[in-house]
Amino acid sequence: MTLTKIIEALLFSAQKPLSIREITAAIRGAEDDEFGSNEFIRVKEAEVAAALEQLKIEYIEQGRAFQLTEKAEGWQLATDPSFAKWVRQLFPAPKPARLSAPALETLAIIAYRQPITRADVEAVRGVNIDGVLQTLMERGLVKIAGRAEIPGRPLLYETTQFFLNHFGLRNLDELPNVEELRKRNLPVARVVAPPESPESTQAGTTGSG
Protein backbone atom coordinates (compact mmCIF):
# COMPACT_ATOMS: atom_id res chain seq x y z
CA MET A 1 0.00 0.00 0.00
CA THR A 2 1.47 3.33 -1.05
CA LEU A 3 0.47 6.91 -0.32
CA THR A 4 -0.13 7.66 -4.00
CA LYS A 5 -2.46 4.66 -4.34
CA ILE A 6 -4.49 5.79 -1.34
CA ILE A 7 -4.77 9.31 -2.73
CA GLU A 8 -5.78 7.90 -6.11
CA ALA A 9 -8.58 5.90 -4.45
CA LEU A 10 -9.83 8.98 -2.60
CA LEU A 11 -9.85 11.13 -5.72
CA PHE A 12 -11.55 8.41 -7.75
CA SER A 13 -14.33 8.08 -5.16
CA ALA A 14 -14.86 11.79 -4.50
CA GLN A 15 -17.76 13.65 -6.09
CA LYS A 16 -15.94 16.97 -5.91
CA PRO A 17 -12.39 18.35 -5.88
CA LEU A 18 -10.49 17.57 -2.68
CA SER A 19 -8.12 19.98 -0.98
CA ILE A 20 -4.81 18.78 0.42
CA ARG A 21 -6.22 19.29 3.90
CA GLU A 22 -9.26 17.11 3.14
CA ILE A 23 -7.11 14.35 1.66
CA THR A 24 -4.75 14.44 4.64
CA ALA A 25 -7.64 14.29 7.11
CA ALA A 26 -9.19 11.31 5.30
CA ILE A 27 -5.90 9.41 5.33
CA ARG A 28 -5.22 10.11 9.00
CA GLY A 29 -8.76 9.24 10.04
CA ALA A 30 -8.83 5.75 8.54
CA GLU A 31 -9.16 3.00 11.16
CA ASP A 32 -7.41 -0.37 11.14
CA ASP A 33 -9.34 -3.17 9.42
CA GLU A 34 -8.91 -6.73 8.13
CA PHE A 35 -6.63 -5.42 5.38
CA GLY A 36 -4.12 -4.04 7.85
CA SER A 37 -3.29 -1.08 10.04
CA ASN A 38 -3.21 2.56 8.98
CA GLU A 39 0.50 3.19 8.51
CA PHE A 40 -0.15 6.73 7.28
CA ILE A 41 -1.91 8.00 10.40
CA ARG A 42 0.78 10.66 10.87
CA VAL A 43 1.06 11.70 7.24
CA LYS A 44 1.78 15.41 6.71
CA GLU A 45 0.16 17.78 4.24
CA ALA A 46 3.54 18.36 2.59
CA GLU A 47 3.82 14.62 1.92
CA VAL A 48 0.33 14.56 0.41
CA ALA A 49 1.19 17.54 -1.80
CA ALA A 50 4.34 15.80 -3.03
CA ALA A 51 2.41 12.59 -3.72
CA LEU A 52 -0.18 14.52 -5.74
CA GLU A 53 2.53 16.02 -7.92
CA GLN A 54 4.09 12.58 -8.38
CA LEU A 55 0.72 11.12 -9.36
CA LYS A 56 0.13 13.95 -11.82
CA ILE A 57 3.47 13.29 -13.52
CA GLU A 58 2.86 9.53 -13.64
CA TYR A 59 -0.44 9.99 -15.47
CA ILE A 60 1.22 12.25 -18.04
CA GLU A 61 4.16 9.90 -18.60
CA GLN A 62 1.87 6.88 -18.92
CA GLY A 63 -0.38 8.66 -21.42
CA ARG A 64 -3.52 7.81 -19.46
CA ALA A 65 -7.00 8.79 -20.64
CA PHE A 66 -7.48 10.83 -17.49
CA GLN A 67 -5.40 13.42 -15.68
CA LEU A 68 -5.00 14.98 -12.27
CA THR A 69 -5.96 18.64 -12.24
CA GLU A 70 -5.73 21.31 -9.56
CA LYS A 71 -8.69 23.65 -9.33
CA ALA A 72 -9.59 26.47 -6.98
CA GLU A 73 -11.24 24.08 -4.49
CA GLY A 74 -8.64 21.33 -4.72
CA TRP A 75 -7.50 18.32 -6.77
CA GLN A 76 -9.68 16.21 -9.04
CA LEU A 77 -9.40 13.37 -11.53
CA ALA A 78 -10.76 14.29 -14.96
CA THR A 79 -10.73 12.78 -18.42
CA ASP A 80 -8.18 14.15 -20.85
CA PRO A 81 -9.80 16.89 -22.99
CA SER A 82 -8.77 15.03 -26.16
CA PHE A 83 -11.39 12.37 -25.32
CA ALA A 84 -14.19 14.90 -24.80
CA LYS A 85 -16.11 14.14 -28.01
CA TRP A 86 -16.58 10.53 -26.93
CA VAL A 87 -17.30 11.23 -23.28
CA ARG A 88 -19.97 13.77 -24.27
CA GLN A 89 -21.97 10.94 -25.84
CA LEU A 90 -22.69 9.65 -22.35
CA PHE A 91 -23.99 13.02 -21.19
CA PRO A 92 -26.07 14.51 -24.00
CA ALA A 93 -27.11 18.04 -23.17
CA PRO A 94 -27.79 21.25 -25.06
CA LYS A 95 -24.72 23.40 -25.50
CA PRO A 96 -24.82 26.47 -23.24
CA ALA A 97 -25.14 29.73 -25.09
CA ARG A 98 -21.87 31.59 -25.40
CA LEU A 99 -21.43 34.92 -23.69
CA SER A 100 -21.76 37.90 -25.98
CA ALA A 101 -18.87 40.29 -26.55
CA PRO A 102 -20.45 42.96 -24.27
CA ALA A 103 -20.92 40.34 -21.54
CA LEU A 104 -17.30 39.18 -21.80
CA GLU A 105 -16.07 42.78 -21.71
CA THR A 106 -18.18 43.53 -18.64
CA LEU A 107 -17.03 40.32 -16.95
CA ALA A 108 -13.38 41.21 -17.61
CA ILE A 109 -13.79 44.65 -16.04
CA ILE A 110 -15.41 43.15 -12.94
CA ALA A 111 -12.78 40.40 -12.70
CA TYR A 112 -9.83 42.80 -12.78
CA ARG A 113 -11.33 45.63 -10.71
CA GLN A 114 -13.54 43.83 -8.20
CA PRO A 115 -15.31 44.70 -6.06
CA ILE A 116 -16.74 47.36 -8.35
CA THR A 117 -20.01 49.26 -8.71
CA ARG A 118 -22.26 49.07 -11.75
CA ALA A 119 -21.71 52.78 -12.38
CA ASP A 120 -17.93 52.33 -12.50
CA VAL A 121 -18.25 49.49 -15.01
CA GLU A 122 -20.54 51.67 -17.12
CA ALA A 123 -17.99 54.50 -16.92
CA VAL A 124 -15.41 52.20 -18.51
CA ARG A 125 -17.72 50.71 -21.13
CA GLY A 126 -19.66 53.88 -21.86
CA VAL A 127 -23.02 52.09 -22.03
CA ASN A 128 -25.73 50.82 -19.70
CA ILE A 129 -24.97 47.29 -18.46
CA ASP A 130 -28.18 46.39 -16.60
CA GLY A 131 -29.11 43.58 -18.99
CA VAL A 132 -25.56 42.26 -19.31
CA LEU A 133 -25.01 42.32 -15.56
CA GLN A 134 -28.24 40.39 -15.01
CA THR A 135 -27.08 37.75 -17.50
CA LEU A 136 -23.74 37.34 -15.73
CA MET A 137 -25.48 36.92 -12.39
CA GLU A 138 -27.94 34.39 -13.82
CA ARG A 139 -25.00 32.41 -15.21
CA GLY A 140 -23.45 32.36 -11.73
CA LEU A 141 -20.33 34.23 -12.86
CA VAL A 142 -20.94 37.41 -10.86
CA LYS A 143 -22.50 38.09 -7.47
CA ILE A 144 -23.26 41.00 -5.15
CA ALA A 145 -20.34 41.67 -2.79
CA GLY A 146 -21.87 44.31 -0.51
CA ARG A 147 -22.24 48.08 -0.77
CA ALA A 148 -19.71 50.82 -1.47
CA GLU A 149 -19.03 53.35 1.28
CA ILE A 150 -19.92 56.34 -0.90
CA PRO A 151 -23.05 58.51 -1.15
CA GLY A 152 -26.03 56.36 -2.06
CA ARG A 153 -24.14 53.19 -1.03
CA PRO A 154 -24.44 51.47 -4.43
CA LEU A 155 -24.07 47.70 -4.74
CA LEU A 156 -20.65 46.20 -5.34
CA TYR A 157 -20.11 43.24 -7.67
CA GLU A 158 -17.43 40.54 -7.80
CA THR A 159 -16.80 37.25 -9.57
CA THR A 160 -17.79 33.90 -8.06
CA GLN A 161 -16.14 30.57 -7.34
CA PHE A 162 -17.90 29.25 -10.45
CA PHE A 163 -16.11 31.94 -12.47
CA LEU A 164 -12.76 30.49 -11.38
CA ASN A 165 -13.87 26.94 -12.18
CA HIS A 166 -15.35 27.94 -15.54
CA PHE A 167 -12.13 29.56 -16.72
CA GLY A 168 -9.80 27.00 -15.10
CA LEU A 169 -8.28 29.39 -12.56
CA ARG A 170 -7.15 28.56 -9.03
CA ASN A 171 -7.37 32.18 -7.93
CA LEU A 172 -7.66 35.69 -9.35
CA ASP A 173 -3.89 36.13 -9.44
CA GLU A 174 -3.85 33.71 -12.39
CA LEU A 175 -5.77 36.17 -14.58
CA PRO A 176 -3.66 37.16 -17.62
CA ASN A 177 -1.60 40.34 -17.08
CA VAL A 178 -3.34 40.83 -13.75
CA GLU A 179 -0.81 43.18 -12.14
CA GLU A 180 -0.51 45.43 -15.18
CA LEU A 181 -4.25 45.76 -15.73
CA ARG A 182 -5.04 46.34 -12.05
CA LYS A 183 -2.66 49.31 -12.01
CA ARG A 184 -4.04 50.89 -15.19
CA ASN A 185 -6.14 54.00 -14.61
CA LEU A 186 -9.70 53.53 -15.85
CA PRO A 187 -12.65 55.95 -15.88
CA VAL A 188 -14.81 55.93 -12.75
CA ALA A 189 -18.33 57.12 -12.15
CA ARG A 190 -18.78 60.64 -10.84
CA VAL A 191 -20.02 60.55 -7.25
CA VAL A 192 -22.64 63.19 -6.57
CA ALA A 193 -23.61 63.86 -2.97
CA PRO A 194 -27.38 63.82 -2.37
CA PRO A 195 -28.90 67.33 -2.07
CA GLU A 196 -29.71 68.57 1.41
CA SER A 197 -33.34 68.48 2.39
CA PRO A 198 -35.16 71.78 3.12
CA GLU A 199 -35.50 70.70 6.75
CA SER A 200 -31.75 70.22 7.23
CA THR A 201 -30.98 73.53 5.48
CA GLN A 202 -33.48 75.37 7.66
CA ALA A 203 -32.11 73.72 10.79
CA GLY A 204 -28.58 74.79 9.86
CA THR A 205 -29.70 78.39 9.31
CA THR A 206 -31.56 78.48 12.61
CA GLY A 207 -28.61 77.05 14.48
CA SER A 208 -26.20 79.62 13.04
CA GLY A 209 -28.41 82.48 14.18
Tab-separated table of C-alpha atoms in Angstrom:
chain	number	residue	atom	x	y	z
A	1	MET	CA	0.000	0.000	0.000
A	2	THR	CA	1.472	3.335	-1.052
A	3	LEU	CA	0.467	6.909	-0.319
A	4	THR	CA	-0.127	7.663	-4.004
A	5	LYS	CA	-2.465	4.660	-4.344
A	6	ILE	CA	-4.491	5.790	-1.336
A	7	ILE	CA	-4.770	9.307	-2.727
A	8	GLU	CA	-5.778	7.901	-6.106
A	9	ALA	CA	-8.581	5.898	-4.454
A	10	LEU	CA	-9.832	8.977	-2.602
A	11	LEU	CA	-9.853	11.132	-5.724
A	12	PHE	CA	-11.550	8.406	-7.751
A	13	SER	CA	-14.326	8.076	-5.155
A	14	ALA	CA	-14.861	11.786	-4.504
A	15	GLN	CA	-17.764	13.646	-6.086
A	16	LYS	CA	-15.937	16.970	-5.907
A	17	PRO	CA	-12.388	18.353	-5.882
A	18	LEU	CA	-10.490	17.567	-2.676
A	19	SER	CA	-8.125	19.978	-0.983
A	20	ILE	CA	-4.812	18.776	0.422
A	21	ARG	CA	-6.220	19.292	3.903
A	22	GLU	CA	-9.263	17.113	3.140
A	23	ILE	CA	-7.112	14.353	1.662
A	24	THR	CA	-4.749	14.435	4.640
A	25	ALA	CA	-7.644	14.289	7.112
A	26	ALA	CA	-9.190	11.313	5.299
A	27	ILE	CA	-5.900	9.410	5.331
A	28	ARG	CA	-5.216	10.109	9.002
A	29	GLY	CA	-8.764	9.244	10.035
A	30	ALA	CA	-8.834	5.749	8.542
A	31	GLU	CA	-9.155	2.996	11.161
A	32	ASP	CA	-7.415	-0.368	11.141
A	33	ASP	CA	-9.343	-3.172	9.423
A	34	GLU	CA	-8.910	-6.727	8.132
A	35	PHE	CA	-6.633	-5.424	5.378
A	36	GLY	CA	-4.121	-4.044	7.846
A	37	SER	CA	-3.289	-1.079	10.040
A	38	ASN	CA	-3.206	2.562	8.982
A	39	GLU	CA	0.500	3.191	8.513
A	40	PHE	CA	-0.150	6.733	7.280
A	41	ILE	CA	-1.911	7.995	10.405
A	42	ARG	CA	0.777	10.656	10.868
A	43	VAL	CA	1.060	11.704	7.239
A	44	LYS	CA	1.780	15.410	6.706
A	45	GLU	CA	0.156	17.780	4.238
A	46	ALA	CA	3.536	18.362	2.587
A	47	GLU	CA	3.819	14.620	1.918
A	48	VAL	CA	0.333	14.561	0.412
A	49	ALA	CA	1.190	17.545	-1.803
A	50	ALA	CA	4.343	15.798	-3.031
A	51	ALA	CA	2.413	12.589	-3.722
A	52	LEU	CA	-0.175	14.517	-5.737
A	53	GLU	CA	2.535	16.024	-7.922
A	54	GLN	CA	4.085	12.576	-8.376
A	55	LEU	CA	0.720	11.118	-9.363
A	56	LYS	CA	0.128	13.949	-11.817
A	57	ILE	CA	3.471	13.293	-13.518
A	58	GLU	CA	2.857	9.533	-13.636
A	59	TYR	CA	-0.444	9.989	-15.474
A	60	ILE	CA	1.223	12.254	-18.037
A	61	GLU	CA	4.162	9.902	-18.599
A	62	GLN	CA	1.869	6.878	-18.915
A	63	GLY	CA	-0.383	8.657	-21.421
A	64	ARG	CA	-3.519	7.812	-19.458
A	65	ALA	CA	-7.003	8.789	-20.638
A	66	PHE	CA	-7.475	10.827	-17.486
A	67	GLN	CA	-5.399	13.416	-15.678
A	68	LEU	CA	-4.997	14.978	-12.266
A	69	THR	CA	-5.959	18.642	-12.244
A	70	GLU	CA	-5.728	21.308	-9.559
A	71	LYS	CA	-8.694	23.652	-9.327
A	72	ALA	CA	-9.589	26.472	-6.985
A	73	GLU	CA	-11.240	24.079	-4.495
A	74	GLY	CA	-8.635	21.329	-4.723
A	75	TRP	CA	-7.503	18.322	-6.769
A	76	GLN	CA	-9.682	16.211	-9.035
A	77	LEU	CA	-9.404	13.373	-11.532
A	78	ALA	CA	-10.756	14.294	-14.963
A	79	THR	CA	-10.734	12.779	-18.418
A	80	ASP	CA	-8.180	14.146	-20.849
A	81	PRO	CA	-9.804	16.887	-22.993
A	82	SER	CA	-8.772	15.026	-26.158
A	83	PHE	CA	-11.395	12.371	-25.318
A	84	ALA	CA	-14.190	14.900	-24.799
A	85	LYS	CA	-16.113	14.143	-28.008
A	86	TRP	CA	-16.580	10.526	-26.934
A	87	VAL	CA	-17.300	11.228	-23.276
A	88	ARG	CA	-19.968	13.766	-24.271
A	89	GLN	CA	-21.968	10.936	-25.843
A	90	LEU	CA	-22.691	9.648	-22.346
A	91	PHE	CA	-23.989	13.016	-21.194
A	92	PRO	CA	-26.071	14.512	-24.004
A	93	ALA	CA	-27.112	18.040	-23.166
A	94	PRO	CA	-27.788	21.248	-25.059
A	95	LYS	CA	-24.722	23.403	-25.496
A	96	PRO	CA	-24.817	26.468	-23.243
A	97	ALA	CA	-25.143	29.732	-25.095
A	98	ARG	CA	-21.874	31.590	-25.400
A	99	LEU	CA	-21.431	34.917	-23.691
A	100	SER	CA	-21.765	37.903	-25.976
A	101	ALA	CA	-18.867	40.286	-26.550
A	102	PRO	CA	-20.450	42.957	-24.275
A	103	ALA	CA	-20.916	40.340	-21.543
A	104	LEU	CA	-17.302	39.185	-21.801
A	105	GLU	CA	-16.067	42.778	-21.707
A	106	THR	CA	-18.182	43.525	-18.638
A	107	LEU	CA	-17.026	40.316	-16.953
A	108	ALA	CA	-13.385	41.206	-17.612
A	109	ILE	CA	-13.791	44.651	-16.040
A	110	ILE	CA	-15.408	43.152	-12.944
A	111	ALA	CA	-12.779	40.405	-12.695
A	112	TYR	CA	-9.832	42.796	-12.780
A	113	ARG	CA	-11.332	45.633	-10.712
A	114	GLN	CA	-13.544	43.830	-8.197
A	115	PRO	CA	-15.307	44.701	-6.059
A	116	ILE	CA	-16.745	47.356	-8.349
A	117	THR	CA	-20.007	49.265	-8.709
A	118	ARG	CA	-22.260	49.065	-11.748
A	119	ALA	CA	-21.708	52.778	-12.379
A	120	ASP	CA	-17.926	52.330	-12.501
A	121	VAL	CA	-18.255	49.488	-15.008
A	122	GLU	CA	-20.539	51.670	-17.121
A	123	ALA	CA	-17.991	54.500	-16.916
A	124	VAL	CA	-15.410	52.198	-18.511
A	125	ARG	CA	-17.721	50.707	-21.133
A	126	GLY	CA	-19.664	53.883	-21.859
A	127	VAL	CA	-23.022	52.087	-22.031
A	128	ASN	CA	-25.730	50.823	-19.696
A	129	ILE	CA	-24.965	47.291	-18.456
A	130	ASP	CA	-28.177	46.392	-16.601
A	131	GLY	CA	-29.112	43.579	-18.989
A	132	VAL	CA	-25.565	42.264	-19.315
A	133	LEU	CA	-25.014	42.319	-15.563
A	134	GLN	CA	-28.240	40.391	-15.008
A	135	THR	CA	-27.082	37.754	-17.501
A	136	LEU	CA	-23.737	37.345	-15.734
A	137	MET	CA	-25.483	36.919	-12.393
A	138	GLU	CA	-27.941	34.386	-13.816
A	139	ARG	CA	-24.999	32.411	-15.205
A	140	GLY	CA	-23.453	32.360	-11.730
A	141	LEU	CA	-20.328	34.226	-12.861
A	142	VAL	CA	-20.937	37.411	-10.861
A	143	LYS	CA	-22.503	38.086	-7.467
A	144	ILE	CA	-23.256	40.996	-5.145
A	145	ALA	CA	-20.345	41.674	-2.788
A	146	GLY	CA	-21.869	44.311	-0.506
A	147	ARG	CA	-22.237	48.076	-0.765
A	148	ALA	CA	-19.713	50.816	-1.466
A	149	GLU	CA	-19.030	53.349	1.283
A	150	ILE	CA	-19.916	56.343	-0.896
A	151	PRO	CA	-23.050	58.508	-1.150
A	152	GLY	CA	-26.029	56.365	-2.058
A	153	ARG	CA	-24.143	53.191	-1.027
A	154	PRO	CA	-24.436	51.467	-4.434
A	155	LEU	CA	-24.070	47.700	-4.740
A	156	LEU	CA	-20.645	46.196	-5.344
A	157	TYR	CA	-20.110	43.239	-7.665
A	158	GLU	CA	-17.433	40.539	-7.797
A	159	THR	CA	-16.796	37.249	-9.571
A	160	THR	CA	-17.787	33.898	-8.064
A	161	GLN	CA	-16.145	30.569	-7.342
A	162	PHE	CA	-17.903	29.246	-10.447
A	163	PHE	CA	-16.115	31.943	-12.469
A	164	LEU	CA	-12.757	30.494	-11.384
A	165	ASN	CA	-13.874	26.945	-12.181
A	166	HIS	CA	-15.352	27.936	-15.542
A	167	PHE	CA	-12.126	29.559	-16.717
A	168	GLY	CA	-9.800	27.004	-15.101
A	169	LEU	CA	-8.279	29.391	-12.561
A	170	ARG	CA	-7.149	28.557	-9.034
A	171	ASN	CA	-7.373	32.181	-7.929
A	172	LEU	CA	-7.664	35.691	-9.352
A	173	ASP	CA	-3.891	36.131	-9.441
A	174	GLU	CA	-3.846	33.710	-12.390
A	175	LEU	CA	-5.768	36.168	-14.576
A	176	PRO	CA	-3.657	37.163	-17.616
A	177	ASN	CA	-1.595	40.337	-17.079
A	178	VAL	CA	-3.339	40.827	-13.754
A	179	GLU	CA	-0.806	43.176	-12.138
A	180	GLU	CA	-0.508	45.431	-15.181
A	181	LEU	CA	-4.252	45.758	-15.727
A	182	ARG	CA	-5.038	46.337	-12.055
A	183	LYS	CA	-2.665	49.312	-12.011
A	184	ARG	CA	-4.035	50.885	-15.189
A	185	ASN	CA	-6.141	53.996	-14.608
A	186	LEU	CA	-9.696	53.532	-15.847
A	187	PRO	CA	-12.649	55.946	-15.880
A	188	VAL	CA	-14.806	55.929	-12.748
A	189	ALA	CA	-18.326	57.122	-12.153
A	190	ARG	CA	-18.780	60.638	-10.838
A	191	VAL	CA	-20.020	60.551	-7.253
A	192	VAL	CA	-22.643	63.192	-6.573
A	193	ALA	CA	-23.614	63.861	-2.973
A	194	PRO	CA	-27.384	63.823	-2.371
A	195	PRO	CA	-28.898	67.330	-2.066
A	196	GLU	CA	-29.707	68.575	1.406
A	197	SER	CA	-33.344	68.477	2.388
A	198	PRO	CA	-35.160	71.779	3.116
A	199	GLU	CA	-35.502	70.698	6.750
A	200	SER	CA	-31.750	70.218	7.232
A	201	THR	CA	-30.985	73.530	5.479
A	202	GLN	CA	-33.480	75.374	7.664
A	203	ALA	CA	-32.107	73.717	10.795
A	204	GLY	CA	-28.583	74.787	9.864
A	205	THR	CA	-29.704	78.389	9.308
A	206	THR	CA	-31.557	78.481	12.605
A	207	GLY	CA	-28.612	77.051	14.476
A	208	SER	CA	-26.201	79.620	13.037
A	209	GLY	CA	-28.406	82.475	14.180
